[in-house]
Short mmCIF file of N, CA and C in Angstrom, two decimals:
data_model
loop_
_atom_site.label_atom_id
_atom_site.label_comp_id
_atom_site.label_asym_id
_atom_site.label_seq_id
_atom_site.Cartn_x
_atom_site.Cartn_y
_atom_site.Cartn_z
N MET A 1 34.47 -5.97 -68.44
CA MET A 1 34.71 -6.00 -67.00
C MET A 1 35.32 -4.68 -66.58
N SER A 2 34.80 -4.13 -65.54
CA SER A 2 35.28 -2.84 -65.03
C SER A 2 36.45 -3.05 -64.08
N ILE A 3 37.42 -2.18 -64.13
CA ILE A 3 38.53 -2.27 -63.18
C ILE A 3 38.10 -1.84 -61.79
N TYR A 4 36.91 -1.22 -61.70
CA TYR A 4 36.39 -0.74 -60.42
C TYR A 4 35.38 -1.70 -59.81
N GLN A 5 35.31 -2.90 -60.32
CA GLN A 5 34.33 -3.87 -59.84
C GLN A 5 34.53 -4.14 -58.34
N SER A 6 33.43 -4.11 -57.61
CA SER A 6 33.49 -4.29 -56.17
C SER A 6 33.63 -5.76 -55.81
N THR A 7 34.39 -6.03 -54.77
CA THR A 7 34.48 -7.39 -54.25
C THR A 7 33.75 -7.47 -52.91
N LYS A 8 33.11 -6.38 -52.51
CA LYS A 8 32.37 -6.33 -51.25
C LYS A 8 31.06 -7.10 -51.40
N VAL A 9 30.71 -7.84 -50.39
CA VAL A 9 29.43 -8.56 -50.38
C VAL A 9 28.39 -7.63 -49.77
N SER A 10 27.43 -7.21 -50.59
CA SER A 10 26.42 -6.25 -50.16
C SER A 10 25.04 -6.72 -50.59
N PRO A 11 24.00 -6.37 -49.82
CA PRO A 11 22.63 -6.60 -50.30
C PRO A 11 22.43 -5.82 -51.60
N TYR A 12 21.59 -6.35 -52.48
CA TYR A 12 21.43 -5.70 -53.78
C TYR A 12 20.02 -5.84 -54.33
N VAL A 13 19.70 -4.98 -55.29
CA VAL A 13 18.44 -5.03 -56.02
C VAL A 13 18.79 -5.30 -57.47
N TYR A 14 18.02 -6.20 -58.07
CA TYR A 14 18.30 -6.59 -59.45
C TYR A 14 17.05 -6.45 -60.32
N TRP A 15 17.30 -6.39 -61.62
CA TRP A 15 16.24 -6.25 -62.62
C TRP A 15 16.48 -7.35 -63.65
N LEU A 16 15.48 -8.20 -63.86
CA LEU A 16 15.56 -9.25 -64.87
C LEU A 16 14.65 -8.85 -66.02
N THR A 17 15.12 -9.00 -67.26
CA THR A 17 14.32 -8.69 -68.44
C THR A 17 14.31 -9.91 -69.35
N HIS A 18 13.09 -10.39 -69.67
CA HIS A 18 12.97 -11.54 -70.56
C HIS A 18 13.51 -11.18 -71.93
N LYS A 19 14.36 -12.02 -72.48
CA LYS A 19 15.06 -11.73 -73.73
C LYS A 19 14.13 -11.61 -74.93
N ILE A 20 12.97 -12.26 -74.90
CA ILE A 20 12.06 -12.24 -76.04
C ILE A 20 10.87 -11.31 -75.82
N THR A 21 10.22 -11.45 -74.67
CA THR A 21 8.97 -10.72 -74.43
C THR A 21 9.15 -9.33 -73.86
N GLY A 22 10.30 -9.07 -73.22
CA GLY A 22 10.52 -7.79 -72.56
C GLY A 22 9.90 -7.72 -71.18
N GLN A 23 9.22 -8.79 -70.73
CA GLN A 23 8.67 -8.81 -69.38
C GLN A 23 9.84 -8.67 -68.40
N PHE A 24 9.55 -8.04 -67.26
CA PHE A 24 10.64 -7.83 -66.31
C PHE A 24 10.21 -8.14 -64.89
N TYR A 25 11.20 -8.39 -64.06
CA TYR A 25 11.00 -8.72 -62.66
C TYR A 25 12.04 -7.97 -61.85
N ILE A 26 11.63 -7.41 -60.73
CA ILE A 26 12.51 -6.66 -59.84
C ILE A 26 12.60 -7.44 -58.54
N GLY A 27 13.80 -7.66 -58.06
CA GLY A 27 13.97 -8.40 -56.82
C GLY A 27 15.13 -7.86 -56.00
N TYR A 28 15.26 -8.41 -54.79
CA TYR A 28 16.40 -8.02 -53.94
C TYR A 28 16.93 -9.25 -53.24
N ARG A 29 18.16 -9.14 -52.79
CA ARG A 29 18.79 -10.26 -52.09
C ARG A 29 19.74 -9.70 -51.05
N GLU A 30 19.68 -10.30 -49.86
CA GLU A 30 20.61 -9.88 -48.81
C GLU A 30 21.33 -11.06 -48.18
N ALA A 31 21.00 -12.29 -48.56
CA ALA A 31 21.64 -13.47 -47.97
C ALA A 31 22.84 -13.95 -48.79
N ASN A 32 23.26 -13.15 -49.76
CA ASN A 32 24.38 -13.54 -50.60
C ASN A 32 25.68 -13.60 -49.81
N LEU A 33 26.53 -14.55 -50.19
CA LEU A 33 27.82 -14.72 -49.54
C LEU A 33 28.97 -14.30 -50.45
N VAL A 34 28.62 -13.91 -51.67
CA VAL A 34 29.60 -13.44 -52.65
C VAL A 34 29.07 -12.15 -53.26
N PRO A 35 29.92 -11.37 -53.94
CA PRO A 35 29.44 -10.13 -54.57
C PRO A 35 28.28 -10.38 -55.52
N SER A 36 27.46 -9.37 -55.70
CA SER A 36 26.21 -9.50 -56.45
C SER A 36 26.40 -10.04 -57.86
N ASP A 37 27.43 -9.59 -58.58
CA ASP A 37 27.61 -10.04 -59.96
C ASP A 37 27.96 -11.52 -60.05
N GLN A 38 28.45 -12.09 -58.96
CA GLN A 38 28.73 -13.53 -58.90
C GLN A 38 27.53 -14.28 -58.33
N ASP A 39 26.78 -13.63 -57.47
CA ASP A 39 25.67 -14.28 -56.76
C ASP A 39 24.45 -14.51 -57.63
N LEU A 40 24.01 -13.50 -58.37
CA LEU A 40 22.74 -13.61 -59.09
C LEU A 40 22.71 -14.75 -60.09
N PRO A 41 23.75 -14.99 -60.86
CA PRO A 41 23.68 -16.13 -61.78
C PRO A 41 23.52 -17.47 -61.07
N ILE A 42 23.99 -17.55 -59.82
CA ILE A 42 23.85 -18.78 -59.04
C ILE A 42 22.48 -18.80 -58.34
N TYR A 43 22.09 -17.68 -57.75
CA TYR A 43 20.85 -17.56 -56.99
C TYR A 43 19.62 -17.70 -57.88
N LYS A 44 19.56 -17.00 -58.98
CA LYS A 44 18.52 -17.09 -60.01
C LYS A 44 17.14 -16.61 -59.58
N SER A 45 16.98 -15.93 -58.49
CA SER A 45 15.72 -15.37 -58.03
C SER A 45 14.88 -16.39 -57.28
N SER A 46 14.00 -15.90 -56.42
CA SER A 46 13.10 -16.77 -55.67
C SER A 46 11.70 -16.77 -56.27
N SER A 47 11.53 -16.12 -57.40
CA SER A 47 10.21 -16.00 -58.02
C SER A 47 9.81 -17.26 -58.78
N ASP A 48 8.61 -17.76 -58.50
CA ASP A 48 8.08 -18.90 -59.23
C ASP A 48 7.89 -18.56 -60.71
N LYS A 49 7.53 -17.30 -60.99
CA LYS A 49 7.34 -16.89 -62.39
C LYS A 49 8.65 -16.98 -63.17
N ILE A 50 9.74 -16.61 -62.53
CA ILE A 50 11.05 -16.68 -63.19
C ILE A 50 11.42 -18.15 -63.40
N ASP A 51 11.15 -18.99 -62.42
CA ASP A 51 11.39 -20.43 -62.58
C ASP A 51 10.61 -20.99 -63.77
N GLU A 52 9.33 -20.62 -63.86
CA GLU A 52 8.48 -21.11 -64.95
C GLU A 52 9.00 -20.69 -66.32
N LEU A 53 9.46 -19.44 -66.43
CA LEU A 53 9.93 -18.92 -67.71
C LEU A 53 11.39 -19.27 -68.00
N GLY A 54 12.10 -19.73 -66.97
CA GLY A 54 13.50 -20.12 -67.12
C GLY A 54 14.45 -18.95 -66.96
N PHE A 55 15.22 -18.96 -65.89
CA PHE A 55 16.15 -17.87 -65.60
C PHE A 55 17.08 -17.60 -66.79
N GLU A 56 17.44 -18.65 -67.50
CA GLU A 56 18.36 -18.50 -68.64
C GLU A 56 17.76 -17.66 -69.76
N ASN A 57 16.46 -17.44 -69.73
CA ASN A 57 15.78 -16.63 -70.74
C ASN A 57 15.72 -15.15 -70.38
N PHE A 58 16.40 -14.78 -69.30
CA PHE A 58 16.40 -13.39 -68.83
C PHE A 58 17.81 -12.82 -68.86
N ASP A 59 17.89 -11.54 -69.19
CA ASP A 59 19.10 -10.78 -68.97
C ASP A 59 18.97 -10.19 -67.57
N PHE A 60 20.06 -10.05 -66.86
CA PHE A 60 19.97 -9.48 -65.52
C PHE A 60 20.90 -8.29 -65.38
N GLN A 61 20.46 -7.40 -64.49
CA GLN A 61 21.25 -6.21 -64.18
C GLN A 61 21.13 -5.94 -62.69
N ILE A 62 22.25 -5.69 -62.05
CA ILE A 62 22.26 -5.24 -60.66
C ILE A 62 22.03 -3.75 -60.73
N ILE A 63 20.92 -3.27 -60.15
CA ILE A 63 20.62 -1.84 -60.28
C ILE A 63 21.05 -1.02 -59.07
N ALA A 64 21.30 -1.68 -57.94
CA ALA A 64 21.77 -0.94 -56.75
C ALA A 64 22.31 -1.92 -55.72
N GLU A 65 23.29 -1.47 -54.97
CA GLU A 65 23.82 -2.22 -53.82
C GLU A 65 23.70 -1.34 -52.59
N PHE A 66 23.59 -1.97 -51.42
CA PHE A 66 23.31 -1.24 -50.18
C PHE A 66 24.17 -1.74 -49.04
N PHE A 67 24.24 -0.93 -48.00
CA PHE A 67 24.98 -1.32 -46.80
C PHE A 67 24.18 -2.28 -45.92
N ASP A 68 22.84 -2.24 -46.05
CA ASP A 68 22.02 -3.10 -45.21
C ASP A 68 20.81 -3.62 -45.99
N GLY A 69 20.28 -4.74 -45.53
CA GLY A 69 19.16 -5.39 -46.20
C GLY A 69 17.88 -4.59 -46.19
N ASP A 70 17.62 -3.85 -45.11
CA ASP A 70 16.39 -3.04 -45.04
C ASP A 70 16.36 -1.98 -46.14
N SER A 71 17.50 -1.37 -46.39
CA SER A 71 17.56 -0.35 -47.45
C SER A 71 17.34 -0.98 -48.82
N ALA A 72 17.91 -2.16 -49.04
CA ALA A 72 17.71 -2.87 -50.31
C ALA A 72 16.24 -3.25 -50.48
N TYR A 73 15.62 -3.76 -49.42
CA TYR A 73 14.21 -4.15 -49.46
C TYR A 73 13.32 -2.94 -49.76
N ASP A 74 13.58 -1.83 -49.10
CA ASP A 74 12.79 -0.61 -49.32
C ASP A 74 12.95 -0.11 -50.76
N PHE A 75 14.17 -0.13 -51.26
CA PHE A 75 14.42 0.32 -52.64
C PHE A 75 13.73 -0.62 -53.64
N GLU A 76 13.80 -1.91 -53.39
CA GLU A 76 13.11 -2.88 -54.26
C GLU A 76 11.62 -2.55 -54.33
N ASN A 77 11.00 -2.33 -53.19
CA ASN A 77 9.56 -2.07 -53.17
C ASN A 77 9.19 -0.75 -53.82
N ARG A 78 10.00 0.28 -53.64
CA ARG A 78 9.74 1.56 -54.32
C ARG A 78 9.90 1.41 -55.84
N THR A 79 10.85 0.61 -56.26
CA THR A 79 11.06 0.38 -57.69
C THR A 79 9.91 -0.43 -58.27
N ILE A 80 9.45 -1.44 -57.55
CA ILE A 80 8.28 -2.21 -58.01
C ILE A 80 7.07 -1.28 -58.09
N GLU A 81 6.85 -0.48 -57.05
CA GLU A 81 5.70 0.43 -57.04
C GLU A 81 5.71 1.34 -58.27
N ALA A 82 6.88 1.84 -58.64
CA ALA A 82 6.98 2.76 -59.78
C ALA A 82 6.68 2.07 -61.11
N ASN A 83 6.78 0.75 -61.14
CA ASN A 83 6.60 -0.01 -62.38
C ASN A 83 5.44 -1.00 -62.32
N PHE A 84 4.71 -1.01 -61.22
CA PHE A 84 3.73 -2.05 -60.92
C PHE A 84 2.64 -2.21 -61.98
N TYR A 85 2.18 -1.13 -62.54
CA TYR A 85 1.06 -1.21 -63.47
C TYR A 85 1.50 -1.31 -64.94
N ASP A 86 2.79 -1.46 -65.15
CA ASP A 86 3.30 -1.72 -66.49
C ASP A 86 2.89 -3.15 -66.84
N ALA A 87 2.30 -3.36 -67.99
CA ALA A 87 1.81 -4.68 -68.40
C ALA A 87 2.92 -5.72 -68.47
N LEU A 88 4.16 -5.29 -68.59
CA LEU A 88 5.29 -6.22 -68.68
C LEU A 88 5.86 -6.62 -67.33
N CYS A 89 5.39 -5.98 -66.26
CA CYS A 89 5.91 -6.25 -64.91
C CYS A 89 5.41 -7.60 -64.42
N LEU A 90 6.33 -8.47 -64.04
CA LEU A 90 6.00 -9.80 -63.54
C LEU A 90 5.82 -9.83 -62.02
N ASN A 91 6.18 -8.76 -61.32
CA ASN A 91 6.00 -8.74 -59.87
C ASN A 91 4.52 -8.75 -59.53
N GLY A 92 4.12 -9.63 -58.64
CA GLY A 92 2.71 -9.75 -58.28
C GLY A 92 2.29 -8.90 -57.10
N HIS A 93 3.26 -8.37 -56.35
CA HIS A 93 2.92 -7.55 -55.19
C HIS A 93 4.13 -6.72 -54.77
N TYR A 94 3.86 -5.77 -53.92
CA TYR A 94 4.92 -4.99 -53.28
C TYR A 94 4.39 -4.50 -51.95
N THR A 95 5.30 -4.08 -51.08
CA THR A 95 4.94 -3.57 -49.76
C THR A 95 5.21 -2.08 -49.71
N LYS A 96 4.26 -1.35 -49.15
CA LYS A 96 4.42 0.10 -49.01
C LYS A 96 4.39 0.46 -47.54
N ASP A 97 5.27 1.33 -47.14
CA ASP A 97 5.35 1.77 -45.74
C ASP A 97 5.57 0.61 -44.78
N GLY A 98 6.20 -0.45 -45.26
CA GLY A 98 6.54 -1.58 -44.41
C GLY A 98 5.39 -2.45 -43.99
N LYS A 99 4.16 -2.16 -44.44
CA LYS A 99 3.05 -2.98 -43.96
C LYS A 99 1.94 -3.23 -44.98
N ASN A 100 1.67 -2.28 -45.84
CA ASN A 100 0.56 -2.44 -46.79
C ASN A 100 1.02 -3.21 -48.00
N LYS A 101 0.38 -4.32 -48.28
CA LYS A 101 0.76 -5.13 -49.42
C LYS A 101 -0.21 -4.87 -50.56
N PHE A 102 0.32 -4.51 -51.71
CA PHE A 102 -0.50 -4.26 -52.89
C PHE A 102 -0.29 -5.42 -53.86
N LYS A 103 -1.39 -5.95 -54.39
CA LYS A 103 -1.32 -7.09 -55.31
C LYS A 103 -2.05 -6.76 -56.60
N HIS A 104 -1.63 -7.45 -57.65
CA HIS A 104 -2.34 -7.35 -58.94
C HIS A 104 -3.69 -8.01 -58.79
#
């Protein structure tokens, strides 16, 4: 535990990595009412794929926090775009320029 741990409630982007397969999922959340490190274990993602594989089978990491939800959403989509064609990526789509949806 870091002595610099934030208690601020901020929108965030997270990275889940399956403990056995290495498959990963990138997501964001802005409706949290508690800090990200407390929220994600409770929230567990909105992805059906994560539900199917079981959230408990993933390690999670908060990769960024933001002042506003739009910035978190944009960062999530840029991060998905950068990893989209990796065979281990579980994300099925991302949005580019706020309107174009790219799907597997």
